[in-house]
Coordinates of C-alpha atoms and ligand atoms in Angstrom, one line a residue:
M1 CA 144.9 20.9 18.4
A2 CA 144.3 18.6 21.4
R3 CA 141.0 19.3 23.2
V4 CA 141.6 21.1 26.4
T5 CA 139.3 20.4 29.2
G6 CA 139.0 21.4 32.8
T7 CA 140.9 24.5 34.0
A8 CA 143.8 24.6 31.6
P9 CA 143.0 27.5 29.2
R10 CA 144.3 27.6 25.6
R11 CA 145.3 31.2 26.1
N12 CA 146.1 33.4 29.1
G13 CA 146.2 37.2 29.1
E14 CA 147.0 38.6 25.6
V15 CA 144.9 41.5 26.8
S16 CA 141.6 39.7 26.3
F17 CA 139.6 37.1 24.3
W18 CA 137.7 40.0 22.7
W19 CA 140.9 41.4 21.2
S20 CA 142.6 38.1 20.3
S21 CA 139.4 36.9 18.5
I22 CA 139.1 40.1 16.4
G23 CA 142.8 41.1 16.0
R24 CA 144.4 44.4 16.5
D25 CA 144.1 47.4 14.2
A26 CA 147.3 48.9 12.7
P27 CA 148.9 51.0 15.4
R28 CA 148.1 54.7 15.3
E29 CA 150.7 57.5 15.3
S30 CA 152.4 58.5 18.6
L31 CA 152.9 62.0 20.0
R32 CA 156.3 63.4 18.8
G33 CA 157.1 66.9 19.8
S34 CA 154.7 69.7 20.8
L35 CA 151.0 70.1 19.9
D36 CA 148.4 72.7 20.6
A37 CA 144.8 71.7 21.1
D38 CA 141.6 73.0 22.7
V39 CA 141.0 69.8 24.7
V40 CA 143.5 67.1 25.5
I41 CA 142.2 63.8 26.9
V42 CA 144.4 61.3 28.7
G43 CA 143.2 57.7 28.1
G44 CA 141.7 56.0 25.1
G45 CA 138.9 53.9 26.7
Y46 CA 135.2 54.4 26.6
T47 CA 135.4 57.5 28.9
G48 CA 138.0 59.4 26.9
L49 CA 136.6 58.4 23.5
W50 CA 132.9 59.2 24.3
T51 CA 134.1 62.5 25.7
A52 CA 136.1 63.3 22.6
Y53 CA 133.2 62.1 20.3
Y54 CA 130.6 64.2 22.0
L55 CA 132.8 67.3 22.1
A56 CA 133.7 67.0 18.5
E57 CA 130.0 66.6 17.6
A58 CA 128.9 69.6 19.7
D59 CA 131.6 71.9 18.2
P60 CA 133.4 70.5 15.1
S61 CA 135.8 73.4 15.3
L62 CA 137.3 72.1 18.6
R63 CA 140.8 70.6 18.3
V64 CA 140.4 67.5 20.5
V65 CA 143.5 65.2 21.1
V66 CA 143.3 61.8 22.9
L67 CA 146.6 60.4 24.2
E68 CA 146.6 56.7 24.9
S69 CA 149.6 54.9 26.5
R70 CA 149.1 51.6 24.6
F71 CA 146.2 51.4 22.1
A72 CA 142.6 52.4 22.2
G73 CA 140.7 49.8 24.2
F74 CA 143.8 48.4 26.0
G75 CA 142.2 48.9 29.4
A76 CA 139.0 47.7 30.9
S77 CA 137.1 48.9 27.8
G78 CA 138.7 46.1 25.8
R79 CA 138.5 43.5 28.5
N80 CA 135.1 43.7 30.3
G81 CA 132.2 41.4 30.6
G82 CA 130.1 43.2 28.0
W83 CA 127.2 44.3 30.3
L84 CA 125.9 47.6 29.0
T85 CA 124.0 48.1 32.2
S86 CA 121.7 50.7 33.7
A87 CA 123.0 50.0 37.2
I88 CA 124.2 53.2 38.8
A89 CA 127.9 53.5 39.7
G90 CA 127.8 54.5 43.3
S91 CA 126.0 54.3 46.6
R92 CA 122.4 55.5 46.4
S93 CA 122.3 56.4 50.0
R94 CA 125.5 58.5 49.9
Y95 CA 124.3 60.3 46.8
A96 CA 120.9 60.9 48.3
A97 CA 122.4 62.1 51.6
A98 CA 124.2 64.8 49.7
H99 CA 121.7 65.7 46.9
G100 CA 118.3 64.4 48.0
R101 CA 116.4 61.4 47.0
Q102 CA 115.0 62.8 43.7
A103 CA 118.5 63.4 42.4
V104 CA 119.2 59.6 42.7
V105 CA 115.9 58.7 41.1
D106 CA 116.8 61.1 38.2
L107 CA 120.2 59.4 37.9
Q108 CA 118.6 56.0 37.6
R109 CA 116.3 57.3 34.9
E110 CA 119.3 58.8 33.1
M111 CA 121.2 55.4 33.3
I112 CA 118.2 53.6 31.8
H113 CA 118.2 56.2 29.0
T114 CA 122.0 55.9 28.6
V115 CA 121.8 52.2 27.6
D116 CA 119.5 53.2 24.8
E117 CA 121.7 56.2 23.9
V118 CA 124.7 53.9 23.4
L119 CA 122.7 51.5 21.3
A120 CA 121.3 54.4 19.2
R121 CA 124.8 55.8 18.7
L122 CA 126.2 52.5 17.7
A123 CA 123.4 52.1 15.1
A124 CA 123.8 55.7 13.8
E125 CA 127.6 55.2 13.4
G126 CA 127.2 51.8 11.7
V127 CA 128.9 49.9 14.5
D128 CA 127.9 46.3 15.0
A129 CA 128.9 45.4 18.5
D130 CA 126.8 42.2 18.8
A131 CA 124.4 44.2 21.0
V132 CA 121.3 42.4 22.2
K133 CA 119.1 44.1 24.8
G134 CA 118.0 41.0 26.6
G135 CA 118.0 42.5 30.1
V136 CA 119.8 41.3 33.2
L137 CA 119.0 38.2 35.2
S138 CA 120.4 38.1 38.8
V139 CA 120.0 34.6 40.1
A140 CA 119.6 33.5 43.7
R141 CA 121.0 30.0 44.6
N142 CA 120.4 29.8 48.3
R143 CA 118.1 31.2 51.0
A144 CA 120.3 34.2 51.9
Q145 CA 120.7 35.1 48.2
W146 CA 116.9 34.8 47.7
E147 CA 116.3 37.2 50.7
R148 CA 118.7 39.7 49.1
T149 CA 116.9 39.3 45.8
V150 CA 113.6 40.2 47.3
A151 CA 115.2 43.2 49.1
A152 CA 116.9 44.2 45.9
H153 CA 113.6 44.1 44.0
A154 CA 112.0 46.4 46.5
E155 CA 115.0 48.7 46.3
E156 CA 115.2 48.8 42.5
T157 CA 111.5 49.7 42.1
A158 CA 111.7 52.3 44.9
W159 CA 114.7 54.0 43.3
G160 CA 113.5 54.3 39.7
D161 CA 113.5 51.0 37.8
P162 CA 109.8 50.3 37.6
D163 CA 110.4 47.3 35.3
A164 CA 112.5 45.2 37.8
T165 CA 110.6 41.9 38.2
L166 CA 110.9 39.1 40.7
L167 CA 111.0 35.7 39.0
D168 CA 110.2 32.5 40.8
R169 CA 112.3 29.4 40.4
D170 CA 110.5 28.1 37.3
A171 CA 110.4 31.5 35.5
S172 CA 114.1 31.9 36.2
L173 CA 114.9 28.3 35.0
A174 CA 112.8 28.9 31.9
R175 CA 115.3 31.6 30.9
I176 CA 118.6 30.0 32.0
A177 CA 119.0 26.5 33.5
I178 CA 121.3 27.2 36.4
A179 CA 121.8 24.6 39.2
D180 CA 120.3 25.3 42.6
T181 CA 118.2 28.2 41.3
R182 CA 115.7 29.6 43.9
G183 CA 114.5 32.5 41.8
A184 CA 115.9 35.7 40.2
L185 CA 115.6 39.4 39.7
F186 CA 115.1 40.5 36.1
S187 CA 115.4 44.0 34.6
P188 CA 115.1 44.6 30.9
H189 CA 117.5 47.7 30.9
T190 CA 120.7 45.9 30.1
A191 CA 122.2 44.8 26.8
R192 CA 124.9 42.3 26.0
I193 CA 127.7 43.8 23.9
N194 CA 131.1 42.7 22.6
P195 CA 133.4 45.3 24.4
V196 CA 136.1 45.5 21.7
K197 CA 133.6 45.9 18.9
L198 CA 132.2 48.8 20.9
V199 CA 135.5 50.5 21.6
R200 CA 136.9 50.1 18.1
G201 CA 133.8 51.4 16.5
L202 CA 133.7 54.3 18.9
A203 CA 137.4 55.2 18.3
A204 CA 136.7 55.2 14.5
A205 CA 133.5 57.3 15.0
A206 CA 135.5 59.8 17.0
E207 CA 138.2 60.0 14.4
R208 CA 135.6 60.5 11.7
R209 CA 134.5 63.6 13.6
G210 CA 138.0 65.0 13.6
V211 CA 139.4 63.7 16.9
V212 CA 143.1 63.1 16.9
L213 CA 143.8 59.8 18.6
L214 CA 147.5 59.1 19.4
E215 CA 148.7 55.7 20.7
D216 CA 151.8 54.5 22.4
S217 CA 151.8 57.9 24.1
E218 CA 152.0 57.5 27.8
V219 CA 151.3 60.7 29.7
V220 CA 153.8 61.2 32.6
S221 CA 152.5 64.5 34.0
V222 CA 149.2 66.2 34.0
A223 CA 149.0 69.9 34.9
P224 CA 146.7 72.8 34.1
G225 CA 147.2 73.7 30.4
R226 CA 149.7 70.9 29.7
V227 CA 150.3 67.2 29.6
R228 CA 153.6 65.6 28.9
T229 CA 154.8 62.3 27.5
A230 CA 158.4 61.1 27.2
A231 CA 158.4 62.2 23.6
G232 CA 156.4 65.4 23.6
A233 CA 153.7 67.6 25.2
V234 CA 150.2 68.9 24.4
E235 CA 149.2 72.4 25.4
A236 CA 145.5 72.9 25.9
P237 CA 143.3 75.0 28.1
V238 CA 141.2 71.9 29.0
V239 CA 142.9 68.7 30.3
L240 CA 140.7 65.7 31.0
R241 CA 142.0 62.6 32.8
C242 CA 140.1 59.4 31.8
T243 CA 142.4 56.7 33.1
E244 CA 140.0 54.8 35.5
G245 CA 141.8 51.7 36.9
F246 CA 145.2 53.1 35.9
T247 CA 144.9 56.4 37.7
A248 CA 146.9 55.5 40.7
A249 CA 150.0 55.2 38.5
L250 CA 149.9 59.0 37.7
P251 CA 152.1 61.3 39.9
G252 CA 150.3 62.3 43.1
L253 CA 147.3 60.0 42.6
R254 CA 148.6 56.7 44.2
R255 CA 145.9 56.7 46.9
S256 CA 143.0 57.8 44.6
W257 CA 141.0 55.1 42.9
L258 CA 142.0 51.6 43.8
P259 CA 142.8 49.4 40.8
M260 CA 140.5 46.5 41.5
N261 CA 141.2 43.4 39.5
S262 CA 138.5 41.4 37.7
S263 CA 139.1 38.3 35.6
L264 CA 137.1 36.4 33.0
L265 CA 137.2 33.0 31.3
V266 CA 135.5 32.1 28.0
T267 CA 134.5 28.6 27.1
E268 CA 135.0 27.0 23.7
P269 CA 131.8 27.4 21.5
L270 CA 129.0 25.2 23.0
G271 CA 127.2 22.8 20.7
P272 CA 123.5 22.9 20.0
E273 CA 122.7 20.1 22.5
L274 CA 124.3 22.1 25.4
W275 CA 122.5 25.2 24.4
E276 CA 119.2 23.2 24.2
E277 CA 119.9 22.1 27.8
I278 CA 120.9 25.6 29.1
G279 CA 118.4 27.8 27.3
W280 CA 119.6 31.4 27.5
D281 CA 117.8 32.2 24.2
G282 CA 117.2 35.8 25.3
C283 CA 120.9 36.5 25.7
E284 CA 120.3 38.1 29.1
T285 CA 123.4 39.2 30.9
L286 CA 123.7 36.9 33.9
G287 CA 124.8 37.7 37.5
D288 CA 124.2 36.2 40.9
M289 CA 123.4 37.4 44.3
A290 CA 126.6 36.1 46.0
H291 CA 128.8 38.6 47.9
A292 CA 131.8 37.8 45.7
Y293 CA 129.5 37.9 42.7
M294 CA 129.9 36.6 39.2
Y295 CA 128.9 38.1 35.8
A296 CA 128.5 36.4 32.5
Q297 CA 127.2 36.6 29.0
R298 CA 126.3 34.3 26.1
T299 CA 128.6 35.5 23.4
A300 CA 127.5 36.0 19.8
D301 CA 129.6 33.0 18.7
G302 CA 127.9 30.7 21.2
R303 CA 130.3 30.6 24.2
I304 CA 129.9 31.6 27.8
A305 CA 132.1 34.4 29.1
L306 CA 132.1 34.4 32.9
G307 CA 133.9 36.8 35.2
G308 CA 134.5 37.4 38.9
R309 CA 137.0 38.9 41.3
G310 CA 139.9 36.4 41.4
V311 CA 142.9 38.2 43.0
P312 CA 141.1 41.4 43.8
Y313 CA 144.0 43.8 44.3
R314 CA 147.8 43.9 43.9
Y315 CA 150.0 45.5 46.6
G316 CA 150.9 49.1 45.9
S317 CA 148.1 49.7 43.4
R318 CA 150.0 47.8 40.7
T319 CA 148.2 46.8 37.5
D320 CA 149.1 43.8 35.4
A321 CA 150.6 44.1 32.0
D322 CA 148.5 42.2 29.5
G323 CA 145.8 40.5 31.6
D324 CA 147.8 37.4 32.6
T325 CA 145.8 35.5 35.2
P326 CA 147.1 33.2 38.0
P327 CA 146.1 29.5 38.2
L328 CA 144.1 30.0 41.5
T329 CA 141.8 32.6 39.8
I330 CA 141.3 30.3 36.8
R331 CA 140.3 27.4 39.2
Q332 CA 137.9 29.7 41.1
L333 CA 136.2 30.9 37.9
H334 CA 136.0 27.3 36.6
T335 CA 134.4 26.2 39.9
V336 CA 131.8 28.9 39.6
L337 CA 131.1 28.0 35.9
T338 CA 130.7 24.3 36.6
S339 CA 128.7 24.8 39.8
M340 CA 126.2 26.9 37.9
F341 CA 126.3 24.7 34.7
P342 CA 127.4 21.2 35.7
M343 CA 126.8 20.1 32.2
L344 CA 129.9 22.1 31.2
R345 CA 132.3 20.0 33.3
D346 CA 134.1 18.6 30.2
V347 CA 134.0 21.7 28.1
G348 CA 137.3 23.4 27.3
I349 CA 138.3 26.9 28.4
D350 CA 139.6 28.9 25.4
H351 CA 140.9 32.0 27.1
V352 CA 141.3 33.7 30.5
W353 CA 142.3 37.3 31.1
S354 CA 142.1 40.0 33.7
G355 CA 141.8 43.8 33.9
V356 CA 141.5 46.7 36.3
L357 CA 138.5 48.9 37.1
G358 CA 138.7 52.0 39.4
V359 CA 137.2 51.9 42.9
P360 CA 137.0 55.2 44.9
R361 CA 137.2 55.0 48.7
D362 CA 133.5 55.7 49.0
W363 CA 132.6 53.5 46.0
C364 CA 131.0 56.6 44.2
A365 CA 131.7 57.6 40.7
Q366 CA 133.0 61.0 39.8
M367 CA 132.5 63.3 36.8
N368 CA 134.4 66.4 37.7
F369 CA 135.5 69.6 36.0
D370 CA 137.0 72.8 37.4
P371 CA 136.6 75.7 34.9
T372 CA 139.2 77.8 36.7
T373 CA 142.0 75.3 36.1
G374 CA 140.5 73.6 33.0
L375 CA 141.2 70.2 34.7
G376 CA 138.7 67.5 34.8
H377 CA 138.3 63.7 35.2
A378 CA 135.7 61.0 35.2
G379 CA 135.7 57.4 36.4
G380 CA 135.5 55.3 39.5
Y381 CA 132.6 53.4 38.1
V382 CA 133.2 50.3 40.4
G383 CA 132.4 47.8 37.7
H384 CA 129.5 49.6 36.1
G385 CA 131.5 51.6 33.6
V386 CA 130.3 50.4 30.2
A387 CA 127.2 52.5 30.1
T388 CA 128.3 55.0 32.7
A389 CA 131.3 56.1 30.6
N390 CA 128.9 57.3 27.9
L391 CA 127.1 59.4 30.5
A392 CA 130.5 60.6 31.6
G393 CA 131.3 61.6 28.1
R394 CA 128.1 63.7 27.7
T395 CA 128.6 65.2 31.2
L396 CA 132.2 66.2 30.6
R397 CA 131.1 67.7 27.2
D398 CA 128.5 69.9 29.0
L399 CA 130.8 70.9 31.8
V400 CA 133.6 71.8 29.4
L401 CA 131.2 73.8 27.2
G402 CA 129.7 75.5 30.2
R403 CA 126.2 74.2 29.6
D404 CA 123.8 73.7 32.4
T405 CA 121.8 70.6 31.5
S406 CA 119.8 68.0 33.2
I407 CA 122.9 65.8 33.5
T408 CA 125.3 68.4 35.0
T409 CA 123.3 68.4 38.2
L410 CA 123.4 64.6 38.7
P411 CA 124.9 63.5 42.1
H412 CA 128.2 62.2 40.7
V413 CA 129.1 65.6 39.2
N414 CA 131.9 67.3 41.0
W415 CA 131.7 64.6 43.7
A416 CA 134.6 64.9 46.2
G417 CA 135.9 61.5 47.3
R418 CA 138.5 60.8 49.8
N419 CA 141.8 58.9 49.5
W420 CA 142.4 55.2 50.3
E421 CA 144.6 54.4 53.2
P422 CA 148.4 54.1 52.7
E423 CA 149.9 50.6 52.3
P424 CA 150.0 48.1 53.8
L425 CA 146.5 49.0 55.2
R426 CA 145.1 49.3 51.7
W427 CA 146.2 45.8 50.7
L428 CA 145.2 44.3 54.0
G429 CA 141.8 45.9 53.9
V430 CA 140.9 44.7 50.4
Q431 CA 142.2 41.2 51.1
A432 CA 140.2 41.0 54.3
M433 CA 137.1 42.3 52.6
Y434 CA 137.2 39.7 49.9
A435 CA 138.1 36.9 52.3
A436 CA 135.1 37.9 54.4
Y437 CA 132.8 37.8 51.3
R438 CA 134.1 34.4 50.3
T439 CA 133.6 33.1 53.9
A440 CA 130.1 34.6 54.0
D441 CA 129.2 33.0 50.6
R442 CA 130.4 29.6 51.8
R443 CA 128.5 29.8 55.1
E444 CA 125.3 30.9 53.4
S445 CA 125.3 28.1 50.9
R446 CA 126.2 25.5 53.5
S447 CA 123.9 26.5 56.3
G448 CA 120.9 27.6 54.4
S449 CA 120.7 30.6 56.7
G450 CA 120.1 34.3 55.9
T451 CA 122.7 36.9 55.0
S452 CA 125.9 36.3 57.0
V453 CA 126.8 38.9 59.6
I454 CA 130.4 38.6 58.3
A455 CA 129.3 40.1 54.9
R456 CA 127.4 42.9 56.7
I457 CA 130.6 43.9 58.6
A458 CA 132.7 43.7 55.5
D459 CA 130.3 46.0 53.7
K460 CA 130.5 48.6 56.5
V461 CA 134.3 48.4 57.0
S462 CA 135.0 48.6 53.2
G463 CA 132.7 51.6 52.7
R464 CA 130.9 49.7 50.0
H465 CA 127.4 50.2 51.5
Ligands
FAD1 C1 137.4 42.4 33.7 C2 136.5 43.5 33.8 C3 135.1 43.3 33.6 C4 134.2 44.4 33.6 N1 132.9 44.1 33.3 C5 132.0 45.2 33.2 C6 130.7 45.0 32.7 O1 130.4 43.9 32.2 N2 129.9 46.0 32.7 C7 130.3 47.3 33.1 O2 129.4 48.2 33.1 N3 131.5 47.5 33.5 C8 132.4 46.5 33.5 N4 133.7 46.7 33.9 C9 134.1 48.1 34.1 C10 134.3 48.9 32.8 O3 134.9 48.1 31.8 C11 135.1 50.1 33.0 O4 134.6 50.9 34.1 C12 135.2 51.0 31.8 O5 135.6 50.3 30.7 C13 136.2 52.2 32.1 O6 136.4 52.9 30.9 P1 137.5 54.0 31.0 O7 137.7 54.5 29.6 O8 137.2 55.0 32.1 O9 138.8 53.2 31.5 P2 139.8 52.2 30.6 O10 139.0 51.4 29.6 O11 140.5 51.4 31.6 O12 140.7 53.2 29.8 C14 141.7 53.9 30.4 C15 142.8 54.0 29.3 O13 143.8 54.9 29.8 C16 145.0 54.5 29.3 N5 146.0 55.1 30.2 C17 146.3 54.8 31.5 N6 147.3 55.6 31.9 C18 147.6 56.4 30.9 C19 148.6 57.4 30.8 N7 149.4 57.7 31.8 N8 148.7 58.0 29.6 C20 147.9 57.7 28.6 N9 147.0 56.7 28.6 C21 146.8 56.1 29.8 C22 144.9 53.0 29.4 O14 145.9 52.3 28.6 C23 143.5 52.7 29.0 O15 143.4 52.4 27.6 C24 134.7 45.7 33.9 C25 136.0 45.9 34.1 C26 136.9 44.9 34.0 C27 138.4 45.1 34.3

């Protein structure tokens, strides 16, 4: 095949590089007719599968059914950037205002533990997800970003990550050679994973514990005691909705979590000379301190997978089909890649794809259960869902089983969010927010000044901080 360079990717969409490089499993059975269960879960991503897994472990006699509209790992869980991160999914100040400061410190500790819990479960279940706990490096590339890095370091240590370290320019470059590096924030509590290896292994582990996972079974209505698909229904006293970025498509939930788009590219495998130049021997997950931030990992097969916002939101909370990504987004991602790694200018892009994550109006995750109706849900992790979904699984388990544990009092439990604005305000608001972040990033890198006032206003208006 001819060598593809620049921004023309060999593959676009097809759900994700992670799926196309591994290949799909044989399809599982679909729901046909009626079924009785103790717990029915809508959505076969990390949240639904971890919840099913932990419930089946806690009480093997429970009949747990997971209904998935396409196939397990079709959503963000099979498309993400592979950061198993201890970052909390939500606003610390909002959680603290409602529950007190200590509750947020406890949440941070629990997230640090959650990264290790996932790694321990993968090991115990014999799942090789290419996990390397190399930490996270958030690099600053101009003065404003460096100022935010120093502030972020103070914030992380104050709120429960005592291991967050400020790296000067040389220490940062010694880890990863990124152009224009000023310095970085490093925390050891993040692991790189292959998202699909995680979700496939988790689905198989849940099934080994007796969970019934049905695919090609799109739920069209969710009510207390019953969910329906076009071909059947499941009756169960407990109904859990675990559909994150797809939630707005369910009846009555259009203005709930906003399906925020995120896109990734993956390079062709890099040769040893390029890796020699770049470094990245620790397999740290890599982010930056820009407002429209990027995230990346060095993959197990020697590529760089790099993601960012692209087209952030589609009118009317629509989601794409199979991750097809527009040319403008591809160009934007490629610009970020080559600006950070100029030596990759002639390296080919093998695959680009996109996915949706769930953003609540107040940017705070929810893990909710009402024992009177038996209805529950979890999600809204605003891009920090890989580890948080595991915590959600354990939390929903405890809430469903009526257990009072240290995790059922964390701030995101039974958190009440409000709805997004109706269209066209929703679309206009998100477009304006990301346009503001891009403008702020441009100004900061051109002027060498501190954090742009435009970004501060966008933060306030969007409800992000
Ligand atoms: C491109 C991208 C990059 C990301 N990178 C990271 C990262 O590096 N680190 C991080 O922590 N987080 C990241 N995230 C976020 C993280 O991947 C998600 O928060 C997490 O995977 C959510 O898991 P979930 O199970 O709640 O949702 P999903 O994985 O989206 O699963 C929901 C499932 O529900 C199914 N479904 C939807 N509607 C129905 C229905 N009506 N009936 C039946 N089934 C239905 C879907 O098909 C889907 O499989 C990223 C997200 C995206 C999109």
